[in-house]
């Protein structure tokens, strides 16, 4: 029709190839939302598990996502460098991912909050960031986990102070103001000491609170078979060579032994490990390989 | 922290000022979704009303959206030229709008489909298109409504053929193949004739099917007051002048008389009018003014 | 070849359709360049004419440029809304225009500076700005001409003070410092008065200094013929109608009478008119029509 | 002023951090330009040297350019990953670089073409491409040099055929058409054979024709000093350790020995080496380090 020309005003934008695509989703106004729905403070297990459930759903739908990292009201997803979903079209990736996450969050609400009705529909914002190198990407994840750590340390101490404030003349509001005041200018060490006074050892707090949740994509059967074949080929080739580099070889073989996945359901695992500046984390999960 | 530098890899993109921002949302894989949820063919009233409900919710949350236009599994939203939501940041607008729409769709599902459980969470994609002139924008809306018209004409005739195919030896699949075959190469006129044969007058089909749904933002009380004052000022000024241009003045006054809104709830109205190439539609709803 | 894939890393960017494309070019480090080449202060006729010559050359090469506006070491070029040069590819337009301008500037240097050798090659930066409406575009040009005006008023007064400072104990540096001091906090009116004291009436300064240079594309023969035909058709049509709107018609006819261009060489004219907030300027040169 | 708001329509675009910025400049319509200025075919030494001269000038002005690669009418420039010129603003980098190159080309014309006046000002287009990894970047340069090789092989054979065509009845045009015909469908091997027939050994052709020109930035005095210090520190540290890794250490030391630069003038060297798929080229010139 004579109106079709308006279609040409669409301005496509393809994300630079061979870079890691990170999609970060964050709850809009979740200070209010969590309050309105009686979330426990500072960490609500139901809320965390619902976030993880939504993230898992997204990773099942978009198999080029290799890592998911969630904490508080946010989740980051890392697509591998070679990802070609929607030909790397920015608007398609951004919109369908945030829509899917939102959708899964609400759809699964009642499973995790059986006794708490959804008062109003929650929404999320999202953004895409590109990282050209694995170092930048690892720093990104370290950044988010360090943020989790700092916030959780603060919040845990904060609510401890509030709940242990037995001053009956004070309202909850006043107790919170007091706690903020008490924590002003304190360092990490100070907070640990405060907790110690109340008999709390922060290091015994649950990993899921202190470190957030990491979803790691596993190799699938096809990929494992391919790798096995490659490995076999490589080995027989190497055996022809002298045995001088024996040790080194063994080492590689060990590292590369991939997790065994029995069924499709286990295509993504959840861990609560420390990844801040931890090369070792990426090696253990074979992420350097998976993120290619 | 030493990781914070990764934040600077975010690449902000602000949408060109003084252009109309159009956000089009479209159901992902809704051929499958509508089938899986027993939508009536070709038009399911519950589905249409649910879409309109989600759109209305969005327009209540984003008051710079002046027009919404929905048909099939899609909805377009037009922000006024001067819109400053999220400082016109593309990713924020795109992500929060599609998230809000998705959220509202699922949240309200059971109101419109009380007897049909949601089998799986539906998702939507979204894109942003900029139009620099009101002509381009009007053509955009004409384009979508013309699309609605063409598809609905086809679908209505198609299902009429299928349902009236009494050949008992044929499966539904085969009847549909037959109907497609019958419609190949037909023009609008031919389809009207086919319907006529079955006693159907297409022009009597419901407007909501033939034209889709148009959500029009109304002036709010503050704006009306402001306009009333302006108008008053203008009038008194004009009265000082000679009376030669009397008729013209009256005309303007008539046109500008805005709809009276009693309460906040009526801030958006829904109509099913013809807007293809219809200047008059925009005038009647004072859209040239509202879209500024 | 196996390397060809790197071509796909190119990220094309097409400028939004139906918007005015403005390319502004500005001399890089021209404070130094003009000093090094003995430019007269504050305005060097040779320098101005060379800029105009380079701009004219650009407008001959890119016929979709309708207006050029130059002052100081900068030049702005306005492409019409419907421009399709290089399919509106941003990098192509930006790079070839700035390259052409630079090239023409140096190539023609010796014509305007026969006694001054080029000490080192001058360079220019450039940027592209999009304007969706004619009002924005007019404001852009007003902005640049107002800038010219303000700077020229300052510079003219400044150099008058310096040159009339007969204090023999002072170096030129010191006189300039003094003049800056004298002008601190002065308004336009004050500067006019200072000049008046030295017998200078700013309004008698050359238009080319006070207003800069405007290059206006003229209709070409083909366009004129087309318009003449259209006009003829329109007239005969209108004559069939009643004669009530006679006056109005005449008015349009008058306005639309285009400049007569004898030869290709006169395809662009140069004027030094006031365009700040001047609708009339655009009408006189039929720019509303040409910029479409 | 009230017009200043138009400045906010400028849409800045910063190039993704930590990626290699490649700027490729290409002569506009150089088929015509080289003909009009009597360039020798297929390679004109004066033309090549002028291009190299302009490129050298650019690399002196922009010290973050580490590599330049030129062939035919094009030149590519590689900025190091950490480059911060103009805060990585795309339009500034693109426009000033192409302007500088153009400027230097014309400014130096008469040095290389003393007997050939410049008939008209040549212009260049330019584009920016980002590469996230060193592999992609190396492939980019391989791509350009492979292009040089293929074209030069063709052109050399082509002009040999034309010049050796002694058919007196044929015009030059016809001889060229004949040569194109003769070369249709031929492979590299075939072209080598044709040349052999005319007594030409392609491998004896000048490197500058077959491989183009590579400009390599040298370490400057400050950087060398810094590196020397680092090296010293590293060595003394290592000496404390056991001597088991002796061999390896030596190897590194050898590789890292940087070129000695006497004066600022030698900050960029020109070579005509093979870089297609040649890791070794990058190692020899310490480019992995320099490009960081
Ligand atoms: N009580 C409780 N609150 C939580 C939990 N997880 C997140 N929140 C709340 C704490 C914060 O107020 C909020 C997240 O902070 P944000 O910076 O994202 O702010 P908010 O979402 O309010 O605003 P935004 O729209 O993102 O700018 O969510 C939880 O497990 N329990
Ligand atoms: N039965 C029924 N189907 C509908 C209704 N409204 C929309 N649909 C279906 C018909 C189409 O198959 C589909 C919309 O077409 P699209 O071009 O958007 O395709 P779809 O969503 O399948 O794929 P996409 O992910 O958008 O590319 O939705 C309705 O009221 N009733
Ligand atoms: N003497 C003299 N100087 C002029 C004339 N036209 C322009 N200029 C000088 C005055 C200013 O110092 C300079 C233009 O100012 P800009 O703001 O463009 O600064 P400049 O080019 O130095 O730096 P930039 O690279 O543009 O940031 O050019 C002229 O006709 N005569
Ligand atoms: N005779 C001669 N011609 C050369 C030499 N170096 C380059 N050229 C010519 C050969 C080609 O026709 C032309 C470069 O090809 P391009 O693909 O860049 O085409 P051209 O510049 O004509 O068009 P463009 O504006 O880049 O699309 O320059 C040379 O040394 N001698
Ligand atoms: O989805 P379609 O087929 O209507 O067409 P489109 O939306 O323009 O295509 P895409 O969703 O791929 O942008
Ligand atoms: O949302 P914040 O405050 O954590 O910080 P941000 O997400 O970088 O800010 P914005 O959401 O405005 O991009
Ligand atoms: O160059 P200025 O100072 O006139 O201001 P600008 O051109 O807006 O600044 P920039 O050249 O850095 O874009
Ligand atoms: O100019 P060509 O033909 O070598 O190919 P290109 O440079 O990729 O094309 P364009 O100059 O149009 O980007
Ligand atoms: Mg935020
Ligand atoms: Mg939030
Ligand atoms: Mg948050
Ligand atoms: Mg689509
Ligand atoms: Mg759809
Ligand atoms: Mg659709
Ligand atoms: Mg500037
Ligand atoms: Mg300047
Ligand atoms: Mg300037
Ligand atoms: Mg090209
Ligand atoms: Mg070329
Ligand atoms: Mg070329």
Coordinates of C-alpha atoms in Angstrom, one line a residue, chain C:
Chain C
X1 CA 38.9 -15.2 0.9
X2 CA 38.7 -16.5 4.4
X3 CA 39.4 -13.0 5.7
X4 CA 36.3 -11.4 4.1
X5 CA 34.2 -12.0 7.2
X6 CA 35.8 -8.9 8.7
X7 CA 33.8 -6.7 6.3
X8 CA 30.7 -7.6 8.3
X9 CA 32.0 -5.7 11.3
X10 CA 31.2 -2.5 9.5
X11 CA 28.1 -1.0 11.3
X12 CA 26.1 1.1 8.8
X13 CA 24.2 4.0 10.1
X14 CA 21.5 5.6 8.0
X15 CA 20.3 9.1 9.1
X16 CA 16.6 9.2 9.9
X17 CA 14.5 9.9 6.8
X18 CA 12.5 13.1 6.3
X19 CA 14.7 15.2 8.6
X20 CA 17.0 18.1 7.7
X21 CA 20.6 17.0 7.7
X22 CA 22.9 19.7 8.9
X23 CA 26.7 19.3 8.4
X24 CA 28.8 21.7 10.4
X25 CA 32.5 22.0 9.5
X26 CA 34.9 23.9 11.8
X27 CA 38.5 24.7 11.4
X28 CA 40.8 22.8 13.8
X29 CA 43.0 25.1 15.8
X30 CA 42.3 28.1 13.7
X31 CA 43.3 30.5 16.4
X32 CA 46.8 29.3 15.7
X33 CA 46.3 28.9 11.9
X34 CA 45.0 32.4 11.4
X35 CA 47.9 33.8 13.4
X36 CA 50.5 31.8 11.6
X37 CA 49.2 33.1 8.3
X38 CA 48.8 36.7 9.2
X39 CA 45.0 36.9 9.0
X40 CA 43.7 40.4 9.5
X41 CA 41.9 41.0 12.8
X42 CA 39.1 40.6 13.5
X43 CA 38.0 39.8 9.9
X44 CA 40.2 38.9 7.0
X45 CA 38.4 39.3 3.7
X46 CA 40.7 36.9 2.0
X47 CA 40.0 34.2 4.6
X48 CA 36.3 34.8 4.4
X49 CA 36.2 34.6 0.6
X50 CA 38.3 31.4 0.6
X51 CA 35.9 29.8 3.0
X52 CA 33.0 30.9 0.8
X53 CA 34.8 29.5 -2.3
X54 CA 35.3 26.1 -0.6
X55 CA 31.6 26.1 0.5
X56 CA 30.5 27.0 -3.1
X57 CA 32.6 24.1 -4.4
X58 CA 30.9 21.7 -2.0
X59 CA 27.4 22.9 -3.0
X60 CA 28.2 22.4 -6.6
X61 CA 29.3 18.8 -5.8
X62 CA 26.3 18.0 -3.6
X63 CA 23.2 19.4 -5.1
X64 CA 21.0 18.4 -2.3
X65 CA 22.6 21.0 -0.1
X66 CA 20.1 23.9 -0.2
X67 CA 21.7 26.4 2.2
X68 CA 25.2 27.1 3.3
X69 CA 26.0 29.4 6.2
X70 CA 29.5 30.5 7.1
X71 CA 31.1 32.7 9.7
X72 CA 34.5 32.7 11.4
X73 CA 36.2 29.3 10.8
X74 CA 33.0 27.4 10.4
X75 CA 30.4 26.5 7.8
X76 CA 27.1 24.8 8.1
X77 CA 25.4 23.0 5.2
X78 CA 21.7 22.1 5.1
X79 CA 20.5 19.2 3.0
X80 CA 16.8 19.1 2.1
X81 CA 14.5 16.7 4.0
X82 CA 14.2 14.4 1.0
X83 CA 17.9 14.1 0.5
X84 CA 19.1 10.7 -0.6
X85 CA 22.9 11.3 -1.1
X86 CA 24.7 8.1 -0.3
X87 CA 21.4 6.6 0.9
X88 CA 21.8 9.0 3.8
X89 CA 24.8 6.9 5.1
X90 CA 26.2 9.0 7.9
X91 CA 29.9 8.1 7.5
X92 CA 29.9 8.7 3.8
X93 CA 28.2 12.0 4.0
X94 CA 30.3 13.2 6.9
X95 CA 33.7 12.1 5.5
X96 CA 33.3 13.1 1.9
X97 CA 31.9 16.5 2.7
X98 CA 34.6 17.4 5.2
X99 CA 37.2 16.0 2.8
X100 CA 35.8 18.0 -0.1
X101 CA 35.7 21.2 1.9
X102 CA 39.3 20.7 3.1
X103 CA 40.5 19.9 -0.3
X104 CA 38.8 22.9 -1.9
X105 CA 40.2 25.2 0.8
X106 CA 43.8 24.3 0.2
X107 CA 43.4 24.0 -3.6
X108 CA 42.1 27.5 -3.8
X109 CA 44.4 29.0 -1.1
X110 CA 46.8 30.7 -3.5
X111 CA 43.9 32.5 -5.4
X112 CA 43.0 34.3 -2.2
X113 CA 46.4 34.5 -0.5
X114 CA 48.7 35.1 -3.5
X115 CA 51.3 36.7 -1.2
X116 CA 51.1 34.3 1.7
X117 CA 52.4 30.8 1.4
X118 CA 50.5 28.0 3.2
X119 CA 52.8 27.1 6.1
X120 CA 51.1 23.9 7.0
X121 CA 48.0 22.0 5.9
X122 CA 44.9 23.2 7.7
X123 CA 42.3 20.6 8.8
X124 CA 38.6 20.7 9.8
X125 CA 36.4 18.7 12.0
X126 CA 32.8 18.0 11.1
X127 CA 29.6 16.8 12.7
X128 CA 26.1 15.9 11.5
X129 CA 22.9 17.1 13.3
X130 CA 19.4 16.2 12.4
X131 CA 16.5 18.5 12.7
X132 CA 13.0 17.2 12.3
X133 CA 11.1 20.4 11.7
X134 CA 11.7 23.6 9.8
X135 CA 11.3 25.6 13.0
X136 CA 14.2 23.7 14.6
X137 CA 16.2 24.2 11.4
X138 CA 15.5 28.0 11.3
X139 CA 16.5 28.2 15.0
X140 CA 19.7 26.4 14.2
X141 CA 20.6 29.0 11.6
X142 CA 19.5 31.8 13.8
X143 CA 21.7 30.4 16.5
X144 CA 24.8 30.4 14.3
X145 CA 24.1 33.9 13.0
X146 CA 23.4 35.2 16.5
X147 CA 26.8 33.7 17.4
X148 CA 28.4 35.5 14.5
X149 CA 26.8 38.7 15.6
X150 CA 27.8 38.5 19.3
X151 CA 31.4 37.5 18.4
X152 CA 31.8 40.1 15.8
X153 CA 30.4 42.8 18.0
X154 CA 32.9 41.8 20.7
X155 CA 35.9 41.4 18.3
X156 CA 35.2 44.7 16.5
X157 CA 35.1 46.7 19.7
X158 CA 38.0 44.7 21.1
X159 CA 40.4 45.5 18.2
X160 CA 39.2 49.1 18.1
X161 CA 40.3 49.4 21.7
X162 CA 43.6 47.7 21.1
X163 CA 44.5 49.8 18.0
X164 CA 43.4 53.0 19.6
X165 CA 45.4 52.4 22.7
X166 CA 48.3 54.9 22.3
X167 CA 50.0 54.0 25.5
X168 CA 53.5 53.6 24.3
X169 CA 54.7 51.7 27.4
X170 CA 52.4 48.9 26.7
X171 CA 53.1 45.8 24.6
X172 CA 50.4 44.5 22.2
X173 CA 49.9 41.7 24.7
X174 CA 49.2 44.2 27.5
X175 CA 46.9 46.3 25.3
X176 CA 44.9 43.2 24.5
X177 CA 44.7 42.2 28.2
X178 CA 43.5 45.8 28.9
X179 CA 40.8 45.6 26.2
X180 CA 39.5 42.3 27.5
X181 CA 39.4 44.0 31.0
X182 CA 37.5 47.0 29.6
X183 CA 34.9 44.8 27.9
X184 CA 34.2 42.6 30.9
X185 CA 30.6 42.7 31.9
X186 CA 29.6 45.1 29.1
X187 CA 26.3 44.6 27.2
X188 CA 25.6 45.1 23.5
X189 CA 24.6 48.7 24.2
X190 CA 27.9 49.5 25.9
X191 CA 29.9 48.2 23.0
X192 CA 28.0 50.3 20.6
X193 CA 28.8 53.3 22.7
X194 CA 32.5 52.6 22.9
X195 CA 32.6 52.3 19.1
X196 CA 30.6 55.5 18.9
X197 CA 33.3 57.3 21.0
X198 CA 35.9 56.2 18.4
X199 CA 33.6 57.5 15.6
X200 CA 32.6 54.0 14.5
X201 CA 28.9 53.2 13.8
X202 CA 28.7 49.4 14.1
X203 CA 25.7 49.3 11.8
X204 CA 27.9 50.6 9.0
X205 CA 30.2 47.7 9.4
X206 CA 30.1 45.4 6.4
X207 CA 27.2 42.9 6.3
X208 CA 29.5 40.1 5.5
X209 CA 31.2 40.6 8.9
X210 CA 28.1 41.3 11.0
X211 CA 25.9 38.5 9.4
X212 CA 28.2 36.1 7.8
X213 CA 27.6 34.5 4.4
X214 CA 24.6 32.7 3.3
X215 CA 24.7 30.5 0.2
X216 CA 21.3 29.9 -1.3
X217 CA 20.7 27.2 -3.9
X218 CA 18.6 28.4 -6.9
X219 CA 16.1 26.4 -8.8
X220 CA 17.6 24.8 -11.8
X221 CA 16.1 24.9 -15.3
X222 CA 14.5 21.5 -15.0
X223 CA 12.9 22.3 -11.7
X224 CA 11.7 25.7 -13.1
X225 CA 10.1 24.0 -16.1
X226 CA 8.4 21.5 -13.9
X227 CA 7.1 24.2 -11.6
X228 CA 5.9 26.3 -14.5
X229 CA 3.9 23.4 -15.9
X230 CA 2.4 22.7 -12.5
X231 CA 1.5 26.3 -12.1
X232 CA -0.1 26.4 -15.5
X233 CA -2.2 23.4 -14.7
X234 CA -3.2 24.7 -11.4
X235 CA -4.2 28.1 -12.9
X236 CA -6.4 26.6 -15.6
X237 CA -8.0 24.5 -12.9
X238 CA -8.6 27.4 -10.7
X239 CA -10.1 29.5 -13.4
X240 CA -12.9 27.1 -13.7
X241 CA -13.7 27.9 -10.2
X242 CA -15.4 31.0 -9.0
X243 CA -13.3 34.1 -8.7
X244 CA -13.9 34.7 -5.1
X245 CA -10.4 33.8 -4.0
X246 CA -8.7 36.0 -6.6
X247 CA -6.5 38.0 -4.3
X248 CA -5.1 35.0 -2.5
X249 CA -4.2 33.4 -5.8
X250 CA -2.3 36.4 -6.9
X251 CA -0.4 36.4 -3.7
X252 CA 0.8 32.9 -4.1
X253 CA 1.8 33.5 -7.7
X254 CA 3.9 36.4 -6.7
X255 CA 5.6 34.6 -4.0
X256 CA 6.4 31.6 -6.1
X257 CA 8.0 33.6 -9.0
X258 CA 11.4 32.0 -8.9
X259 CA 14.7 33.6 -9.6
X260 CA 15.7 33.3 -13.2
X261 CA 19.0 31.5 -13.7
X262 CA 20.7 31.9 -17.0
X263 CA 23.5 29.3 -16.6
X264 CA 24.6 26.6 -14.4
X265 CA 27.3 28.8 -12.9
X266 CA 24.7 30.8 -11.1
X267 CA 23.1 27.8 -9.4
X268 CA 24.0 29.2 -6.0
X269 CA 23.8 32.8 -4.9
X270 CA 25.6 34.5 -1.9
X271 CA 23.8 36.9 0.3
X272 CA 24.5 38.6 3.7
X273 CA 21.0 39.0 5.0
X274 CA 19.5 38.9 8.4
X275 CA 17.9 35.5 9.0
X276 CA 17.6 35.6 12.8
X277 CA 13.9 34.8 13.4
X278 CA 13.1 36.0 9.9
X279 CA 10.4 34.0 8.3
X280 CA 10.5 36.5 5.5
X281 CA 14.1 35.5 4.5
X282 CA 12.9 31.9 3.9
X283 CA 9.9 33.0 1.9
X284 CA 11.8 35.4 -0.3
X285 CA 14.2 32.7 -1.3
X286 CA 11.5 30.1 -1.6
X287 CA 13.3 28.0 0.9
X288 CA 10.3 26.3 2.4
X289 CA 9.8 24.8 -1.0
X290 CA 13.4 24.0 -1.8
X291 CA 14.1 22.4 1.5
X292 CA 11.3 19.8 1.1

